[in-house]
Coordinates of N, CA and C in Angstrom, one line a residue:
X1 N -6.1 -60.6 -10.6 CA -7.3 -59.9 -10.2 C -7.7 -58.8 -11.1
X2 N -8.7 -58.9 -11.3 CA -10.0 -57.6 -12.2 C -9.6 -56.6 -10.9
X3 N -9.4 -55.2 -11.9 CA -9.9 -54.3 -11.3 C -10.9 -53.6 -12.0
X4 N -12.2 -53.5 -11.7 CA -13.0 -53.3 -11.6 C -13.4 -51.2 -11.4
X5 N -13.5 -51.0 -12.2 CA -13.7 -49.2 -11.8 C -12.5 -48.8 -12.6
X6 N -11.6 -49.5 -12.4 CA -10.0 -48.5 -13.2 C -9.5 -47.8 -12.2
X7 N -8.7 -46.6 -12.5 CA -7.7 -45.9 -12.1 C -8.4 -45.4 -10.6
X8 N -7.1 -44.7 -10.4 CA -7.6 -43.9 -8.8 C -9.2 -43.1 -9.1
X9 N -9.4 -42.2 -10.1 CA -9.9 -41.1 -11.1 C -11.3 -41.6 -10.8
X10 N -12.0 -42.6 -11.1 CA -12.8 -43.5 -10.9 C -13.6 -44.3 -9.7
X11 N -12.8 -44.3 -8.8 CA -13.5 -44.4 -7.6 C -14.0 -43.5 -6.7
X12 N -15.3 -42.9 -6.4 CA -15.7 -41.8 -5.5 C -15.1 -41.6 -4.3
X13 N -14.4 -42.6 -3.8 CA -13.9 -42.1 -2.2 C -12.6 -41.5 -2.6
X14 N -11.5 -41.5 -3.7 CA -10.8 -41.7 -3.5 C -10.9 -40.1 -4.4
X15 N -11.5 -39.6 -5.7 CA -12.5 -38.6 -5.9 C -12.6 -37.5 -5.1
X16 N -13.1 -37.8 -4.0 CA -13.4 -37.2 -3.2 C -12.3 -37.0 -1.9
X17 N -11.4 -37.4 -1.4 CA -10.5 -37.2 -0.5 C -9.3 -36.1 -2.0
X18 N -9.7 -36.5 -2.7 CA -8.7 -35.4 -3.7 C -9.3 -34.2 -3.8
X19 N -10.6 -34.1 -3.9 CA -11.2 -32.8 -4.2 C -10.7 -32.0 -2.9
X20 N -11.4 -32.6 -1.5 CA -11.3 -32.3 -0.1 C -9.9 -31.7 -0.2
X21 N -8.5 -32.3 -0.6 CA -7.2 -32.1 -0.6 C -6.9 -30.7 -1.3
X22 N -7.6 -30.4 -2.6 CA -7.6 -29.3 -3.2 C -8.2 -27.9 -2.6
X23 N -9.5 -28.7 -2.5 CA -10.1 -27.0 -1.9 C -9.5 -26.6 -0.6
X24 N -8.8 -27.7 0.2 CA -8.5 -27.3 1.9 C -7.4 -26.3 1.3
X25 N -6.4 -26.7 0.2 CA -4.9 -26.3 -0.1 C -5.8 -24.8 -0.6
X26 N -6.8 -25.0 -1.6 CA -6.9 -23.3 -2.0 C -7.3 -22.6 -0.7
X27 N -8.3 -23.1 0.1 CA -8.2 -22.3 1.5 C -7.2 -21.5 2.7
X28 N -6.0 -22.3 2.4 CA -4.9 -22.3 2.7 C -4.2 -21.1 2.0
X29 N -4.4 -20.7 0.9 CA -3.9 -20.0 -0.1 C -4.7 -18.9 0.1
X30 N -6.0 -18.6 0.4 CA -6.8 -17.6 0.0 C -6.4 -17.3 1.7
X31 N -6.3 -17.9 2.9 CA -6.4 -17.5 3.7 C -4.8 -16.5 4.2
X32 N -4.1 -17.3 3.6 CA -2.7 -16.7 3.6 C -2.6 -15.1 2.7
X33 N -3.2 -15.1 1.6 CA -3.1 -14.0 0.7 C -4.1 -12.6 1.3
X34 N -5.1 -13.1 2.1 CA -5.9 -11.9 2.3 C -6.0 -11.7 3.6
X35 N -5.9 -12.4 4.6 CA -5.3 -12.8 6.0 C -4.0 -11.4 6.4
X36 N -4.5 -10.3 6.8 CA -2.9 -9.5 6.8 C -2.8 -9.8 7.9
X37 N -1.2 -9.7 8.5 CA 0.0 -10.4 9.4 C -0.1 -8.9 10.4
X38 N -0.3 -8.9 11.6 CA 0.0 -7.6 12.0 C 1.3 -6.9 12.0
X39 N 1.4 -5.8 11.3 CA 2.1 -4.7 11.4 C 3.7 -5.8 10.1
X40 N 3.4 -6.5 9.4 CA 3.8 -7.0 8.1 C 2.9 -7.0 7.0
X41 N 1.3 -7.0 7.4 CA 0.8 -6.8 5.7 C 0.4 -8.1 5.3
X42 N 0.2 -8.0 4.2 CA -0.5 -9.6 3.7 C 0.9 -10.6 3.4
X43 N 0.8 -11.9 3.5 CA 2.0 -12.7 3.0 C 1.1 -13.6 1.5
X44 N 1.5 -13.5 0.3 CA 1.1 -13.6 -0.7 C 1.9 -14.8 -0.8
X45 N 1.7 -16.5 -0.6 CA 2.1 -17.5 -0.9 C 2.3 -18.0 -2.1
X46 N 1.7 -17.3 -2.9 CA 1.3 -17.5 -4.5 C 1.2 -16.6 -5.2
X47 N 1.2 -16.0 -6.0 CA 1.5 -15.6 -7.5 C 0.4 -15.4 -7.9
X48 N -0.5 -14.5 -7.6 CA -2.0 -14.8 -8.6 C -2.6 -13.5 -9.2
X49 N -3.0 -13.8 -10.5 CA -3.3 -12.5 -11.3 C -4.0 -11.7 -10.3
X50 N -3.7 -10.7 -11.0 CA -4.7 -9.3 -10.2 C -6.7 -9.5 -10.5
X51 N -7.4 -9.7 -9.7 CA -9.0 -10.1 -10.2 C -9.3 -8.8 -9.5
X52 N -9.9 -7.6 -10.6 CA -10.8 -6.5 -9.9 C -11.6 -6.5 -8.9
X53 N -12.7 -7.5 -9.1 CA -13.8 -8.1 -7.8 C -12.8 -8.7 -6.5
X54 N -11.9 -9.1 -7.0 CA -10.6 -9.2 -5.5 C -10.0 -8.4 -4.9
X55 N -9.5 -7.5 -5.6 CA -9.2 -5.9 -5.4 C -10.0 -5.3 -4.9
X56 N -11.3 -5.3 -5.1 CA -12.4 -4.5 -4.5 C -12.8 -4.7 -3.1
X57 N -12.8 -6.1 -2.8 CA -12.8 -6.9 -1.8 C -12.3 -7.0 -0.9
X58 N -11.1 -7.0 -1.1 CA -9.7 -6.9 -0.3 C -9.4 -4.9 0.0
X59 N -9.9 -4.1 -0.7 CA -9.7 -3.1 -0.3 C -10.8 -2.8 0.7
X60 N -11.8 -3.1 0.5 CA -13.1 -2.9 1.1 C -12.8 -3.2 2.7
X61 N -12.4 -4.7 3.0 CA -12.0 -5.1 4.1 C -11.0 -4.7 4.8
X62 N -9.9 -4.5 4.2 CA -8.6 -3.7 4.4 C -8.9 -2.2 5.2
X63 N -10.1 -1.2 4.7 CA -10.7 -0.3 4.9 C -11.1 -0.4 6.0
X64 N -12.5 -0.9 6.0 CA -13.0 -1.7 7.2 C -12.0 -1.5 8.7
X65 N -11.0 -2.5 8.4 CA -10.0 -2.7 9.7 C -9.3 -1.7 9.8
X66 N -9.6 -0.7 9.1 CA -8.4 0.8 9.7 C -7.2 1.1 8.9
X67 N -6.8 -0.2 8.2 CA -5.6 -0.3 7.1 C -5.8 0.0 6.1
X68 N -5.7 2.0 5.8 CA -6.0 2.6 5.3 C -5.1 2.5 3.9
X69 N -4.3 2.6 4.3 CA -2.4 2.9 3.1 C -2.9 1.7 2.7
X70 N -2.7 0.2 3.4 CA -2.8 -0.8 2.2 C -4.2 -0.9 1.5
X71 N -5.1 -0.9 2.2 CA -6.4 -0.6 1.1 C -6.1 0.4 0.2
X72 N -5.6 1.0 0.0 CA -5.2 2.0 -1.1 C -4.3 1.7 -2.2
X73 N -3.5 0.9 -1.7 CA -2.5 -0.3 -2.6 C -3.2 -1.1 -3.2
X74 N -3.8 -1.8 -2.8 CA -4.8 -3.3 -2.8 C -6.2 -2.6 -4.3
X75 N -6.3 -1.4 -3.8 CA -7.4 -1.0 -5.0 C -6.3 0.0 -6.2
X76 N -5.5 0.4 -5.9 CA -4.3 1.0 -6.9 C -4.1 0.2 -7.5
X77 N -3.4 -1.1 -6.8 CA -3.0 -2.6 -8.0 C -4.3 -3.2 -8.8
X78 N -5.6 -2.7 -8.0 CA -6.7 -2.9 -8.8 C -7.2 -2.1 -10.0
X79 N -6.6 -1.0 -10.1 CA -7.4 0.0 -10.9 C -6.5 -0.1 -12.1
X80 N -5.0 -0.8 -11.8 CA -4.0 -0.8 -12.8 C -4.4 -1.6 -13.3
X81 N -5.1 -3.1 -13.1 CA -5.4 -4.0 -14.0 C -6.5 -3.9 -14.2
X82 N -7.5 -3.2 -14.0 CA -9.0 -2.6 -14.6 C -9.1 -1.3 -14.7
X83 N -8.4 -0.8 -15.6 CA -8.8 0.6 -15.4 C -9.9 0.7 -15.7
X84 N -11.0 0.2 -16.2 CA -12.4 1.2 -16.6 C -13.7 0.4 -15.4
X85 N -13.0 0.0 -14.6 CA -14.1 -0.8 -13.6 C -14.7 0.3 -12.2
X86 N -15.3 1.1 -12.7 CA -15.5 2.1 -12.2 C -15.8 2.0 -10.4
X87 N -16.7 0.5 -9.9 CA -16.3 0.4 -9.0 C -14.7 0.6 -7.9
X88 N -14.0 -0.1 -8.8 CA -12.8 0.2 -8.2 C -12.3 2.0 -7.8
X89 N -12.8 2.7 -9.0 CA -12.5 3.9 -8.7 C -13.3 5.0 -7.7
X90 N -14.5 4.5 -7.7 CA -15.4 5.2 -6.5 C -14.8 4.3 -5.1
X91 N -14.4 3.1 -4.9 CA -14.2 2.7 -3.9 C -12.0 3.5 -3.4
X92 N -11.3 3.3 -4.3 CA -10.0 3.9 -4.3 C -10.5 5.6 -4.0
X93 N -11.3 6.3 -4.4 CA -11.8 7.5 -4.1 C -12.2 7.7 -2.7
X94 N -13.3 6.7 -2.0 CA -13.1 6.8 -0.6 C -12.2 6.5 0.2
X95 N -11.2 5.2 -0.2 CA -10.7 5.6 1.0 C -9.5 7.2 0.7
X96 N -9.3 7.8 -0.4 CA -8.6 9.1 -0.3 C -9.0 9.8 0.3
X97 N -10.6 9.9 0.4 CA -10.9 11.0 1.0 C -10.6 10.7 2.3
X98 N -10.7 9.4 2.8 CA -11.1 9.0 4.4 C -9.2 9.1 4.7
X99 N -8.4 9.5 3.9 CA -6.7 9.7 4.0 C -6.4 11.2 4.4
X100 N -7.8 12.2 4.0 CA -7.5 13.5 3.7 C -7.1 14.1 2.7
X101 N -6.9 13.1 1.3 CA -6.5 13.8 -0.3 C -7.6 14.3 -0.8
X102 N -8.8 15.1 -0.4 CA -9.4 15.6 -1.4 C -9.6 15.7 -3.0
X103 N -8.4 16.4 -3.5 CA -8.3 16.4 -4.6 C -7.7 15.3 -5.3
X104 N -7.3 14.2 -4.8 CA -7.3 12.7 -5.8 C -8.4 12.1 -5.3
X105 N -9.3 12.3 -4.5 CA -10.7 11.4 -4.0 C -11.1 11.9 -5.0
X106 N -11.4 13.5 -5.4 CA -12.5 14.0 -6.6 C -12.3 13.3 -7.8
X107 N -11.0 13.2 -8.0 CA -10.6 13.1 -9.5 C -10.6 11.2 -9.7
X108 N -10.8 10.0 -8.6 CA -11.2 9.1 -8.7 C -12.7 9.2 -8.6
X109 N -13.4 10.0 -8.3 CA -14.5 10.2 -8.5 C -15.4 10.2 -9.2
X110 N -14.5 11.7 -10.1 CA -15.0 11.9 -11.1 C -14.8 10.9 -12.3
X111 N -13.9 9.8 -12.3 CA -13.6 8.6 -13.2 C -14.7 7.5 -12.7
X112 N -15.3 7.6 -11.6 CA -16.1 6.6 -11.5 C -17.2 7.0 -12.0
X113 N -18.1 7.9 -11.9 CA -18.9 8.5 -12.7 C -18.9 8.3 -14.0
X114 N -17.5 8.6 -14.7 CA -17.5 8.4 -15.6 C -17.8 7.4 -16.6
X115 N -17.0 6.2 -15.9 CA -17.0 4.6 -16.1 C -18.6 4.2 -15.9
X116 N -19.4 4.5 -15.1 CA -20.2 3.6 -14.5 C -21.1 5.0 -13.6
X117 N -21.9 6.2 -14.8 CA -23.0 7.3 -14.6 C -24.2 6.4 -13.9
X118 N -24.3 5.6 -14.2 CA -26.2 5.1 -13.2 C -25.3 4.5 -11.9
X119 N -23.8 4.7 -11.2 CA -23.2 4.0 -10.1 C -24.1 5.5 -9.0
X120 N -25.1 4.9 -8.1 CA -25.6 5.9 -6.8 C -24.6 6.6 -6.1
X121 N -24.0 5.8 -5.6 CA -23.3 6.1 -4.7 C -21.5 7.0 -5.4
X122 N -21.4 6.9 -6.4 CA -20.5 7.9 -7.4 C -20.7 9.3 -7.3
X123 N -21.8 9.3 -7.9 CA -22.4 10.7 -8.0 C -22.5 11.2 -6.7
X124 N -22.8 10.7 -5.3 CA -22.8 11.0 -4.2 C -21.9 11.7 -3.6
X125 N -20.7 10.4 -3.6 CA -19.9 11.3 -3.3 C -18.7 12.0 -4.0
X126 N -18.9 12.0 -5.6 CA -18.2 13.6 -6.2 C -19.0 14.8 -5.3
X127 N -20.3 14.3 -5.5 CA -21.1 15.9 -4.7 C -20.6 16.1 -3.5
X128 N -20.4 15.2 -2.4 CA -19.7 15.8 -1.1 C -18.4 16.1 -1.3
X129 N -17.3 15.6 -2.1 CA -16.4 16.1 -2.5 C -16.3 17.3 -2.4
X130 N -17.3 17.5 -3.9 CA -17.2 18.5 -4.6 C -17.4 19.9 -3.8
X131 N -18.7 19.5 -2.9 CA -18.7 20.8 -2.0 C -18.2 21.3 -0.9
X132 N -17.5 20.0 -0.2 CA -16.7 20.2 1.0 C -15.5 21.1 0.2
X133 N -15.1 21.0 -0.7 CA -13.9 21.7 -1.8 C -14.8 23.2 -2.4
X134 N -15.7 23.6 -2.3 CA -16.3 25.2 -1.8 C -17.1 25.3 -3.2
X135 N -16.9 23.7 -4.3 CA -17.5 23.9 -5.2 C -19.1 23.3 -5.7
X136 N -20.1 24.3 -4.4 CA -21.4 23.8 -4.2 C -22.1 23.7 -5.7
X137 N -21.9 25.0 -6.6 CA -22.4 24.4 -7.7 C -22.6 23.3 -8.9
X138 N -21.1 23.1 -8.8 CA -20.8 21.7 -9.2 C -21.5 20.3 -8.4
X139 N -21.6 20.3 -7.6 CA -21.7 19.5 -7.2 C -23.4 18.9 -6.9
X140 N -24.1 20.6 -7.1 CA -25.9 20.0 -7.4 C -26.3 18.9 -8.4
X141 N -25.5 19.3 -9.9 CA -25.8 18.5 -11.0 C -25.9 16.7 -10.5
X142 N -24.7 16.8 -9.8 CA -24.3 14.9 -9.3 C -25.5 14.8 -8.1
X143 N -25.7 15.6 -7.1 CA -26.9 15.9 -6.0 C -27.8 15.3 -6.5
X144 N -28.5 16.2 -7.9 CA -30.0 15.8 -8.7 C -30.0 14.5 -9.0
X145 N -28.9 14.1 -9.4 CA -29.0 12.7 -10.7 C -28.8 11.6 -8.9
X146 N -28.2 11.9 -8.1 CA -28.1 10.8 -6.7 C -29.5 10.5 -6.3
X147 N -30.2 11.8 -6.4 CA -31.8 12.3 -5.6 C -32.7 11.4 -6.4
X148 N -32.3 11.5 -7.6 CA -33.3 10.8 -8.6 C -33.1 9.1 -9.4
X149 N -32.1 8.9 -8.4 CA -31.5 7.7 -8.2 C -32.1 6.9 -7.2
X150 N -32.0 7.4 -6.0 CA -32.2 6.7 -4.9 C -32.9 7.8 -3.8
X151 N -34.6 7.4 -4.5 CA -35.0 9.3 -4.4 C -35.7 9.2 -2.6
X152 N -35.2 7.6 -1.8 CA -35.6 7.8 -0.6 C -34.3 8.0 0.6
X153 N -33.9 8.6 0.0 CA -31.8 9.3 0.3 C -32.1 10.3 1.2
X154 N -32.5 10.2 2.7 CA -32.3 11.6 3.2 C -30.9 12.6 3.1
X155 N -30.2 11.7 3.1 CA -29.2 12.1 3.0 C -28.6 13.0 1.4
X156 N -29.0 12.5 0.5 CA -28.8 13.1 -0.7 C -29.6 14.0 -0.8
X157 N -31.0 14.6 0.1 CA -31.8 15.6 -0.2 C -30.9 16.9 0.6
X158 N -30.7 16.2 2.2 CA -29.9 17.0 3.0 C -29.0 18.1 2.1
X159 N -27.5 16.5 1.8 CA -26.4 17.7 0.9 C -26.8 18.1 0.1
X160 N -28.1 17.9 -0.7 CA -28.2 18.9 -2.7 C -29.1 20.1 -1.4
X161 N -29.8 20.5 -0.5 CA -30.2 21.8 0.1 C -29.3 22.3 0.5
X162 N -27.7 21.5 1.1 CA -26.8 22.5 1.6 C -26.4 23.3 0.7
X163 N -25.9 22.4 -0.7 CA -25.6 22.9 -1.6 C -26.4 24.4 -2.3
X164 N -27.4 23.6 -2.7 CA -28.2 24.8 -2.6 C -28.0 26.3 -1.9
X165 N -27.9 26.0 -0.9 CA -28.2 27.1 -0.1 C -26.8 28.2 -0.6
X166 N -25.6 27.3 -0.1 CA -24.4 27.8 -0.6 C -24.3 28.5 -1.6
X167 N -24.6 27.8 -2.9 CA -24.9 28.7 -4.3 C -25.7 29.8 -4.2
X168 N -26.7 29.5 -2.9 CA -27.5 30.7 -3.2 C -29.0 31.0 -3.6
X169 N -29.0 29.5 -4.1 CA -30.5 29.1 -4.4 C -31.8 28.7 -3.8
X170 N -32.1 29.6 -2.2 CA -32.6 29.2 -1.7 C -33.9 28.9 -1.7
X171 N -34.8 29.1 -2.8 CA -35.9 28.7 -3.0 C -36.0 27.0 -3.5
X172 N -34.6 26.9 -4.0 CA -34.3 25.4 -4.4 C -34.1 24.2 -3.0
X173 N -33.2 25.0 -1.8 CA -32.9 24.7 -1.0 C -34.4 24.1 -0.1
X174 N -35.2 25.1 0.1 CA -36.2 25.1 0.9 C -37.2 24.2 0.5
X175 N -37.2 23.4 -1.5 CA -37.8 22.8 -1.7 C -36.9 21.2 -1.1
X176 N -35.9 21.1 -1.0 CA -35.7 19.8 -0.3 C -36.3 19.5 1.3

């Protein structure tokens, strides 16, 4: 008998129940790796490089659900395998602050800014940082450049007047 088409490779049905086989198995894998276990954490069935946009993601969510410490891990193991992805460091910077570390929120802060100056939301919050930490002056410079970012920000007009005022500048204040 002719076979006709050739190998398995060749036939669409059979193509296709292998594809189906694949993606269910990576679903299986993605769901197991980011899927955390309560009060055990994520179970990592596989071995898979560190991806920053996965880090980011997985901390974001992690965050989200209240699982503060492992979102913090989740973007730490991120920032080791990207250090200059400045998202990762404005995102590792909130949840510090949302931990109560101040002073490591600023200082990922101020590395996101660094990495990634036109990031809105960087400059934002170094400024709340910066001034909840008594340092209102510092913290107008990142205010202005937030304001003139995303100049329909009540909220960025709000904090650069508290600021303001703080320093003392209240003619500046009263123009927000």
């Amino acid at each position: 008998g002719s076979r006709e088409g050739g190998g398995l490779g060749r036939r669409p049905a059979v193509r296709i129940a292998i594809g189906v086989g694949i993606l269910a198995l990576a679903g299986v894998v993605a769901f197991r790796w980011f899927a955390p276990d309560i009060g055990e954490g994520p179970v990592p069935i596989a071995v898979l490089p560190v991806d920053p946009l996965t880090s980011l993601q997985r901390g974001r969510i992690l965050f989200d659900a209240g699982e503060r410490e492992q979102a913090l891990a989740v973007l730490e193991e991120g920032v080791r395998a990207a250090p200059g992805d400045g998202d990762l460091h404005l995102e590792r910077g909130r949840v510090l602050a949302a931990l109560g570390r101040p002073t490591e929120a600023r200082v990922a802060f101020e590395e996101a800014v660094r990495l990634a100056p036109d990031l809105p939301e960087a400059r934002l919050r170094l400024g709340e940082v910066l001034f909840a930490g008594g340092d209102a002056a510092s913290a107008i410079p990142h205010l202005d450049r937030f304001v003139e970012q995303v100049p329909s920000s009540g909220v960025g007009f709000f904090l650069r007047a508290r600021a303001h005022l703080a320093a003392g500048h209240r003619t500046a204040a009263l123009a927000d």
